[in-house]
mmCIF file of C-alpha atoms in Angstrom:
data_model
loop_
_atom_site.group_PDB
_atom_site.id
_atom_site.type_symbol
_atom_site.label_atom_id
_atom_site.label_comp_id
_atom_site.label_asym_id
_atom_site.label_seq_id
_atom_site.Cartn_x
_atom_site.Cartn_y
_atom_site.Cartn_z
ATOM 1 C CA MET A 1 0.000 0.000 0.000
ATOM 2 C CA ALA A 2 2.808 2.392 0.809
ATOM 3 C CA ASP A 3 4.211 1.906 -2.691
ATOM 4 C CA ARG A 4 0.911 2.935 -4.244
ATOM 5 C CA LEU A 5 -0.099 5.751 -1.912
ATOM 6 C CA SER A 6 2.394 8.020 -0.223
ATOM 7 C CA ASP A 7 1.811 10.480 2.572
ATOM 8 C CA LEU A 8 -1.266 8.806 4.035
ATOM 9 C CA HIS A 9 -2.634 10.233 7.274
ATOM 10 C CA GLU A 10 -5.871 10.138 9.286
ATOM 11 C CA VAL A 11 -5.669 6.375 8.806
ATOM 12 C CA SER A 12 -8.322 4.122 10.348
ATOM 13 C CA ALA A 13 -8.218 0.355 9.760
ATOM 14 C CA ILE A 14 -10.359 -2.569 10.880
ATOM 15 C CA ARG A 15 -10.619 -6.225 9.859
ATOM 16 C CA ILE A 16 -13.916 -7.390 8.372
ATOM 17 C CA ASP A 17 -15.262 -10.596 6.848
ATOM 18 C CA SER A 18 -15.914 -9.586 3.268
ATOM 19 C CA LYS A 19 -17.352 -12.962 2.189
ATOM 20 C CA ALA A 20 -16.047 -12.447 -1.371
ATOM 21 C CA TRP A 21 -12.381 -12.138 -0.306
ATOM 22 C CA GLY A 22 -12.589 -13.607 3.189
ATOM 23 C CA SER A 23 -11.036 -11.697 6.077
ATOM 24 C CA VAL A 24 -9.676 -8.382 4.764
ATOM 25 C CA GLY A 25 -8.566 -4.994 6.010
ATOM 26 C CA LEU A 26 -10.906 -2.040 5.498
ATOM 27 C CA VAL A 27 -8.801 1.138 5.481
ATOM 28 C CA THR A 28 -9.909 4.752 5.265
ATOM 29 C CA ALA A 29 -7.283 7.461 5.020
ATOM 30 C CA THR A 30 -6.401 10.839 3.561
ATOM 31 C CA SER A 31 -3.546 11.720 1.230
ATOM 32 C CA ASN A 32 -2.119 15.162 0.532
ATOM 33 C CA ASP A 33 -2.197 16.630 -2.940
ATOM 34 C CA LYS A 34 -2.948 20.293 -3.513
ATOM 35 C CA ARG A 35 -5.912 19.505 -1.275
ATOM 36 C CA SER A 36 -6.699 16.613 1.036
ATOM 37 C CA VAL A 37 -8.037 13.535 -0.773
ATOM 38 C CA PRO A 38 -9.990 10.861 1.157
ATOM 39 C CA TRP A 39 -9.429 7.207 0.201
ATOM 40 C CA ILE A 40 -11.126 3.913 0.958
ATOM 41 C CA LEU A 41 -9.187 0.677 0.419
ATOM 42 C CA ILE A 42 -9.690 -3.059 0.898
ATOM 43 C CA LEU A 43 -6.433 -4.960 1.529
ATOM 44 C CA ASP A 44 -5.503 -8.618 1.770
ATOM 45 C CA ASP A 45 -3.152 -10.040 4.415
ATOM 46 C CA ALA A 46 -0.122 -9.240 2.241
ATOM 47 C CA GLY A 47 -1.114 -5.578 2.016
ATOM 48 C CA GLU A 48 -2.113 -5.853 -1.643
ATOM 49 C CA ILE A 49 -4.934 -3.524 -2.665
ATOM 50 C CA LEU A 50 -8.022 -5.506 -3.707
ATOM 51 C CA TYR A 51 -10.179 -2.426 -4.192
ATOM 52 C CA HIS A 52 -9.758 1.319 -3.798
ATOM 53 C CA THR A 53 -11.421 4.578 -4.714
ATOM 54 C CA THR A 54 -11.130 8.281 -3.911
ATOM 55 C CA PHE A 55 -13.595 11.062 -3.235
ATOM 56 C CA PRO A 56 -13.834 14.786 -4.057
ATOM 57 C CA ASN A 57 -11.041 16.969 -2.712
ATOM 58 C CA ASP A 58 -11.214 18.848 0.574
ATOM 59 C CA MET A 59 -13.419 16.265 2.277
ATOM 60 C CA TYR A 60 -12.821 14.030 5.286
ATOM 61 C CA TYR A 61 -14.443 10.965 6.834
ATOM 62 C CA TRP A 62 -17.111 11.520 9.459
ATOM 63 C CA ASP A 63 -17.666 7.759 9.803
ATOM 64 C CA VAL A 64 -17.708 4.458 7.902
ATOM 65 C CA PHE A 65 -20.256 1.688 8.462
ATOM 66 C CA VAL A 66 -20.411 -1.985 7.468
ATOM 67 C CA ASP A 67 -23.954 -3.340 6.956
ATOM 68 C CA ASP A 68 -25.827 -5.718 4.688
ATOM 69 C CA LEU A 69 -27.841 -2.840 3.254
ATOM 70 C CA ASP A 70 -29.529 -4.720 0.414
ATOM 71 C CA GLN A 71 -30.164 -7.862 2.481
ATOM 72 C CA ASP A 72 -28.438 -10.207 0.064
ATOM 73 C CA GLY A 73 -26.186 -11.808 2.696
ATOM 74 C CA TRP A 74 -23.073 -9.863 1.635
ATOM 75 C CA PRO A 75 -21.805 -7.090 3.959
ATOM 76 C CA ASP A 76 -21.732 -3.676 2.289
ATOM 77 C CA VAL A 77 -19.789 -0.529 3.130
ATOM 78 C CA TRP A 78 -21.140 3.000 3.323
ATOM 79 C CA THR A 79 -19.070 6.083 3.948
ATOM 80 C CA VAL A 80 -20.115 9.450 5.331
ATOM 81 C CA LEU A 81 -17.925 12.436 4.416
ATOM 82 C CA CYS A 82 -17.927 16.129 5.319
ATOM 83 C CA LEU A 83 -16.324 19.209 3.813
ATOM 84 C CA ARG A 84 -13.163 20.584 5.399
ATOM 85 C CA GLY A 85 -13.791 23.669 7.458
ATOM 86 C CA VAL A 86 -17.560 23.155 7.461
ATOM 87 C CA SER A 87 -19.516 21.978 10.483
ATOM 88 C CA PRO A 88 -20.818 18.413 9.980
ATOM 89 C CA GLU A 89 -24.317 19.659 10.762
ATOM 90 C CA ARG A 90 -24.150 21.671 7.528
ATOM 91 C CA GLY A 91 -24.102 18.571 5.388
ATOM 92 C CA TYR A 92 -22.756 15.132 4.567
ATOM 93 C CA LEU A 93 -22.031 13.110 1.457
ATOM 94 C CA VAL A 94 -23.012 9.439 1.617
ATOM 95 C CA ASN A 95 -21.572 6.827 -0.731
ATOM 96 C CA ILE A 96 -22.521 3.147 -0.711
ATOM 97 C CA PHE A 97 -20.414 0.214 -1.907
ATOM 98 C CA TYR A 98 -22.451 -2.932 -2.444
ATOM 99 C CA GLN A 99 -20.585 -6.217 -2.249
ATOM 100 C CA THR A 100 -21.554 -8.952 -4.702
ATOM 101 C CA ASP A 101 -20.058 -12.278 -5.717
ATOM 102 C CA GLY A 102 -18.329 -10.330 -8.498
ATOM 103 C CA GLY A 103 -16.667 -7.798 -6.198
ATOM 104 C CA ILE A 104 -17.731 -4.252 -5.298
ATOM 105 C CA ARG A 105 -20.474 -2.267 -7.030
ATOM 106 C CA GLU A 106 -20.602 1.443 -6.273
ATOM 107 C CA SER A 107 -23.956 3.153 -5.890
ATOM 108 C CA GLU A 108 -25.091 5.850 -8.293
ATOM 109 C CA ARG A 109 -24.467 8.482 -5.619
ATOM 110 C CA GLU A 110 -20.811 8.628 -6.658
ATOM 111 C CA GLU A 111 -21.835 9.733 -10.155
ATOM 112 C CA GLN A 112 -24.245 12.374 -8.908
ATOM 113 C CA TRP A 113 -21.600 14.503 -7.205
ATOM 114 C CA GLY A 114 -21.480 18.012 -8.614
ATOM 115 C CA ARG A 115 -24.729 17.811 -10.587
ATOM 116 C CA LYS A 116 -28.190 18.805 -9.416
ATOM 117 C CA TYR A 117 -30.711 15.967 -9.477
ATOM 118 C CA ASN A 118 -34.134 17.291 -8.499
ATOM 119 C CA HIS A 119 -36.601 14.732 -9.835
ATOM 120 C CA LEU A 120 -39.001 14.914 -6.917
ATOM 121 C CA LEU A 121 -42.560 15.813 -7.925
ATOM 122 C CA LYS A 122 -43.833 19.072 -6.470
ATOM 123 C CA GLU A 123 -46.797 17.295 -4.921
ATOM 124 C CA TYR A 124 -44.376 15.898 -2.342
ATOM 125 C CA PHE A 125 -42.966 19.297 -1.420
ATOM 126 C CA GLY A 126 -44.224 20.645 1.886
ATOM 127 C CA GLU A 127 -43.839 20.566 5.633
ATOM 128 C CA TYR A 128 -44.288 17.257 7.440
ATOM 129 C CA GLN A 129 -44.981 16.502 11.087
ATOM 130 C CA VAL A 130 -43.465 13.342 12.564
ATOM 131 C CA THR A 131 -46.493 11.474 13.908
ATOM 132 C CA ARG A 132 -45.373 7.924 14.645
ATOM 133 C CA PHE A 133 -42.257 6.014 15.666
ATOM 134 C CA CYS A 134 -41.948 2.584 14.021
ATOM 135 C CA PRO A 135 -39.057 0.769 15.711
ATOM 136 C CA THR A 136 -37.519 -2.315 14.136
ATOM 137 C CA GLU A 137 -37.503 -5.675 15.863
ATOM 138 C CA GLY A 138 -34.941 -5.800 18.635
ATOM 139 C CA TYR A 139 -34.926 -2.029 19.123
ATOM 140 C CA ASP A 140 -35.113 -2.324 22.923
ATOM 141 C CA ASP A 141 -31.792 -4.203 22.942
ATOM 142 C CA ILE A 142 -29.906 -1.580 20.897
ATOM 143 C CA SER A 143 -31.718 1.663 21.741
ATOM 144 C CA GLU A 144 -28.913 3.038 23.916
ATOM 145 C CA SER A 145 -26.430 2.758 21.039
ATOM 146 C CA VAL A 146 -28.558 3.985 18.108
ATOM 147 C CA MET A 147 -31.476 6.126 19.310
ATOM 148 C CA THR A 148 -32.672 6.291 22.886
ATOM 149 C CA LYS A 149 -36.365 6.213 23.743
ATOM 150 C CA GLN A 150 -36.060 9.827 24.874
ATOM 151 C CA GLU A 151 -34.676 10.783 21.452
ATOM 152 C CA ALA A 152 -37.447 8.830 19.704
ATOM 153 C CA GLU A 153 -40.030 10.798 21.697
ATOM 154 C CA GLU A 154 -38.322 14.070 20.808
ATOM 155 C CA MET A 155 -38.483 13.161 17.115
ATOM 156 C CA LEU A 156 -42.285 13.167 17.404
ATOM 157 C CA GLU A 157 -42.093 16.928 17.979
ATOM 158 C CA LYS A 158 -40.059 17.622 14.826
ATOM 159 C CA ARG A 159 -41.190 19.035 11.502
ATOM 160 C CA PHE A 160 -39.396 18.112 8.302
ATOM 161 C CA VAL A 161 -39.302 20.627 5.429
ATOM 162 C CA ILE A 162 -39.050 19.252 1.888
ATOM 163 C CA LYS A 163 -39.029 22.005 -0.746
ATOM 164 C CA ASP A 164 -37.307 22.624 -4.053
ATOM 165 C CA ASP A 165 -34.789 24.927 -2.361
ATOM 166 C CA LEU A 166 -34.845 23.843 1.293
ATOM 167 C CA PHE A 167 -34.517 20.557 3.155
ATOM 168 C CA VAL A 168 -34.712 20.360 6.953
ATOM 169 C CA ALA A 169 -34.567 16.997 8.718
ATOM 170 C CA TYR A 170 -33.585 15.448 12.059
ATOM 171 C CA ASP A 171 -31.864 12.266 13.183
ATOM 172 C CA SER A 172 -29.827 10.828 16.037
ATOM 173 C CA GLN A 173 -26.040 10.687 15.626
ATOM 174 C CA ARG A 174 -25.575 8.283 18.504
ATOM 175 C CA ARG A 175 -24.535 5.279 16.430
ATOM 176 C CA MET A 176 -20.808 4.690 15.924
ATOM 177 C CA GLY A 177 -19.164 3.118 12.892
ATOM 178 C CA THR A 178 -15.561 2.084 12.266
ATOM 179 C CA ARG A 179 -13.731 5.421 12.379
ATOM 180 C CA GLN A 180 -11.386 5.396 15.354
ATOM 181 C CA ASP A 181 -11.051 9.193 15.410
ATOM 182 C CA ARG A 182 -14.734 10.012 15.690
ATOM 183 C CA GLU A 183 -15.600 11.192 19.169
ATOM 184 C CA PRO A 184 -18.136 8.990 20.975
ATOM 185 C CA PRO A 185 -21.483 10.437 22.033
ATOM 186 C CA VAL A 186 -21.130 12.607 25.116
ATOM 187 C CA LYS A 187 -24.560 14.203 25.220
ATOM 188 C CA ASP A 188 -27.753 12.754 26.633
ATOM 189 C CA ASN A 189 -29.492 13.862 23.467
ATOM 190 C CA MET A 190 -27.901 13.331 20.058
ATOM 191 C CA ILE A 191 -30.747 14.572 17.832
ATOM 192 C CA THR A 192 -29.201 16.777 15.136
ATOM 193 C CA GLU A 193 -30.828 19.091 12.591
ATOM 194 C CA TYR A 194 -29.792 18.842 8.924
ATOM 195 C CA HIS A 195 -30.343 22.040 6.952
ATOM 196 C CA ASP A 196 -29.716 21.971 3.204
ATOM 197 C CA THR A 197 -30.496 25.042 1.113
ATOM 198 C CA GLY A 198 -29.310 23.241 -2.027
ATOM 199 C CA ALA A 199 -31.904 20.464 -1.741
ATOM 200 C CA TRP A 200 -30.395 17.820 -4.038
ATOM 201 C CA TYR A 201 -33.174 15.247 -4.203
ATOM 202 C CA VAL A 202 -32.638 11.909 -5.902
ATOM 203 C CA TRP A 203 -35.804 9.928 -6.613
ATOM 204 C CA GLN A 204 -36.385 6.450 -7.949
ATOM 205 C CA PRO A 205 -39.482 4.265 -8.353
ATOM 206 C CA ALA A 206 -39.928 1.575 -5.740
ATOM 207 C CA LEU A 207 -42.561 -1.059 -5.091
ATOM 208 C CA PRO A 208 -42.946 -3.385 -2.119
ATOM 209 C CA GLU A 209 -41.796 -6.417 -4.089
ATOM 210 C CA THR A 210 -38.592 -4.702 -5.254
ATOM 211 C CA LEU A 211 -37.269 -3.180 -2.022
ATOM 212 C CA ILE A 212 -34.454 -2.665 -1.206
ATOM 213 C CA HIS A 213 -32.421 -1.679 -4.271
ATOM 214 C CA LYS A 214 -34.372 -4.124 -6.447
ATOM 215 C CA THR A 215 -32.855 -7.185 -4.818
ATOM 216 C CA CYS A 216 -35.398 -8.595 -2.364
ATOM 217 C CA PRO A 217 -38.320 -7.477 -0.179
ATOM 218 C CA ASP A 218 -37.416 -5.499 2.906
ATOM 219 C CA GLU A 219 -39.261 -7.548 5.497
ATOM 220 C CA LYS A 220 -37.830 -5.507 8.391
ATOM 221 C CA LEU A 221 -39.428 -2.341 7.010
ATOM 222 C CA ARG A 222 -42.690 -4.170 6.319
ATOM 223 C CA ARG A 223 -42.972 -5.422 9.886
ATOM 224 C CA ALA A 224 -42.011 -2.034 11.355
ATOM 225 C CA VAL A 225 -44.485 0.183 9.470
ATOM 226 C CA GLY A 226 -47.282 -2.335 8.942
ATOM 227 C CA GLU A 227 -48.718 -3.973 5.854
ATOM 228 C CA GLU A 228 -51.141 -1.128 5.066
ATOM 229 C CA ASN A 229 -48.385 1.497 4.819
ATOM 230 C CA TYR A 230 -45.813 -0.807 3.248
ATOM 231 C CA GLY A 231 -48.206 -1.943 0.517
ATOM 232 C CA LYS A 232 -48.721 1.659 -0.664
ATOM 233 C CA ILE A 233 -45.028 2.425 -1.306
ATOM 234 C CA ASN A 234 -44.555 3.722 -4.855
ATOM 235 C CA GLY A 235 -41.207 5.505 -4.734
ATOM 236 C CA VAL A 236 -38.248 6.496 -2.607
ATOM 237 C CA PHE A 237 -36.050 9.589 -2.506
ATOM 238 C CA TYR A 238 -33.261 11.109 -0.441
ATOM 239 C CA ASP A 239 -31.498 14.422 -0.106
ATOM 240 C CA ALA A 240 -27.840 14.103 -1.084
ATOM 241 C CA TYR A 241 -26.590 15.857 2.059
ATOM 242 C CA ALA A 242 -28.473 13.607 4.475
ATOM 243 C CA GLY A 243 -28.066 10.564 2.297
ATOM 244 C CA TRP A 244 -28.601 8.005 5.049
ATOM 245 C CA GLN A 245 -32.270 9.038 5.313
ATOM 246 C CA GLN A 246 -34.604 7.403 2.802
ATOM 247 C CA PHE A 247 -38.138 8.746 2.297
ATOM 248 C CA TYR A 248 -40.722 6.300 0.966
ATOM 249 C CA MET A 249 -43.759 7.821 -0.781
ATOM 250 C CA LEU A 250 -47.185 6.247 -0.299
ATOM 251 C CA GLU A 251 -49.756 6.002 -3.101
ATOM 252 C CA GLY A 252 -52.790 8.201 -2.427
ATOM 253 C CA GLU A 253 -51.471 9.429 0.929
ATOM 254 C CA GLU A 254 -50.031 12.722 2.133
ATOM 255 C CA LYS A 255 -47.596 10.722 4.223
ATOM 256 C CA LEU A 256 -43.995 9.558 4.000
ATOM 257 C CA ILE A 257 -42.037 6.801 5.699
ATOM 258 C CA MET A 258 -38.626 8.045 6.824
ATOM 259 C CA HIS A 259 -36.100 5.231 7.206
ATOM 260 C CA SER A 260 -32.777 6.078 8.854
ATOM 261 C CA MET A 261 -29.853 3.847 7.930
ATOM 262 C CA LEU A 262 -27.885 5.520 10.718
ATOM 263 C CA THR A 263 -30.271 4.323 13.437
ATOM 264 C CA GLY A 264 -32.068 1.534 11.582
ATOM 265 C CA GLN A 265 -35.387 3.030 12.722
ATOM 266 C CA ASN A 266 -38.469 4.346 10.932
ATOM 267 C CA PHE A 267 -40.917 7.219 11.358
ATOM 268 C CA ILE A 268 -44.222 8.168 9.737
ATOM 269 C CA LEU A 269 -44.374 11.775 8.515
ATOM 270 C CA GLU A 270 -47.701 13.450 7.661
ATOM 271 C CA LYS A 271 -47.995 16.596 5.572
ATOM 272 C CA THR A 272 -49.316 19.609 7.473
ATOM 273 C CA ALA A 273 -51.832 22.154 6.204
ATOM 274 C CA ASP A 274 -49.886 25.174 7.495
ATOM 275 C CA GLY A 275 -46.418 26.629 6.998
ATOM 276 C CA PHE A 276 -44.920 25.114 3.860
ATOM 277 C CA GLY A 277 -47.909 22.756 3.664
ATOM 278 C CA ARG A 278 -50.079 21.418 0.899
ATOM 279 C CA GLU A 279 -49.623 22.706 -2.603
ATOM 280 C CA GLU A 280 -52.492 24.797 -3.899
ATOM 281 C CA ALA A 281 -54.559 23.080 -6.573
#
């Protein structure tokens, strides 16, 4: 690795079971060019690079997570980056690397950097009140490490704003990933506001039988939100700067399901009639 990449710093490394390559090293680091360049690498026991990629300049790692996001039995990697000199609360960039039996497949988010994708229909713009918490199975056992019950109750008081030029959302930052240099939670309450005046929405069609990512049904989501809500899903979108939050649209309803990859939990959002509420006919 040293022969390929010189002047690495901010290095964080863990060993993971990749399934495709067996036990490997997952390394995130930064190299110096004219600006800092974040890297992600997968190494074998000999230090040979099995996979690597870089990200836009002047960014750094907030955290890196290993999950089976598409529920195909292969652990995937997703990275969360921030801009240098900008508070993390001002925005993140999420990239997902899906593992398959053929290696690593990067998500489309990598290709969307620097271009504005705003495919969300105006009928979904508005202000939404969080009205229901839909915890996943086993939440009680992990609540203290992902989202406490106190934080879940506080979320029920929040209003999300989804407009063509403004996105305001909330989530708990309690969960820790693999980055060794990220400070652990020190506050009783880790609910954070995300405020994006760029509002880069990325939308794609989705049906119950194709979730997630057109691989297999997401039974965890189905059981959490109930069959009636799950059966009405007809699309999903996210804002690029809070990319770990997925919003599922429901056919014939002025409601959304917000799924947080960061916490693994779900909330029902209902459009309000005031503020930035319903579009005029």
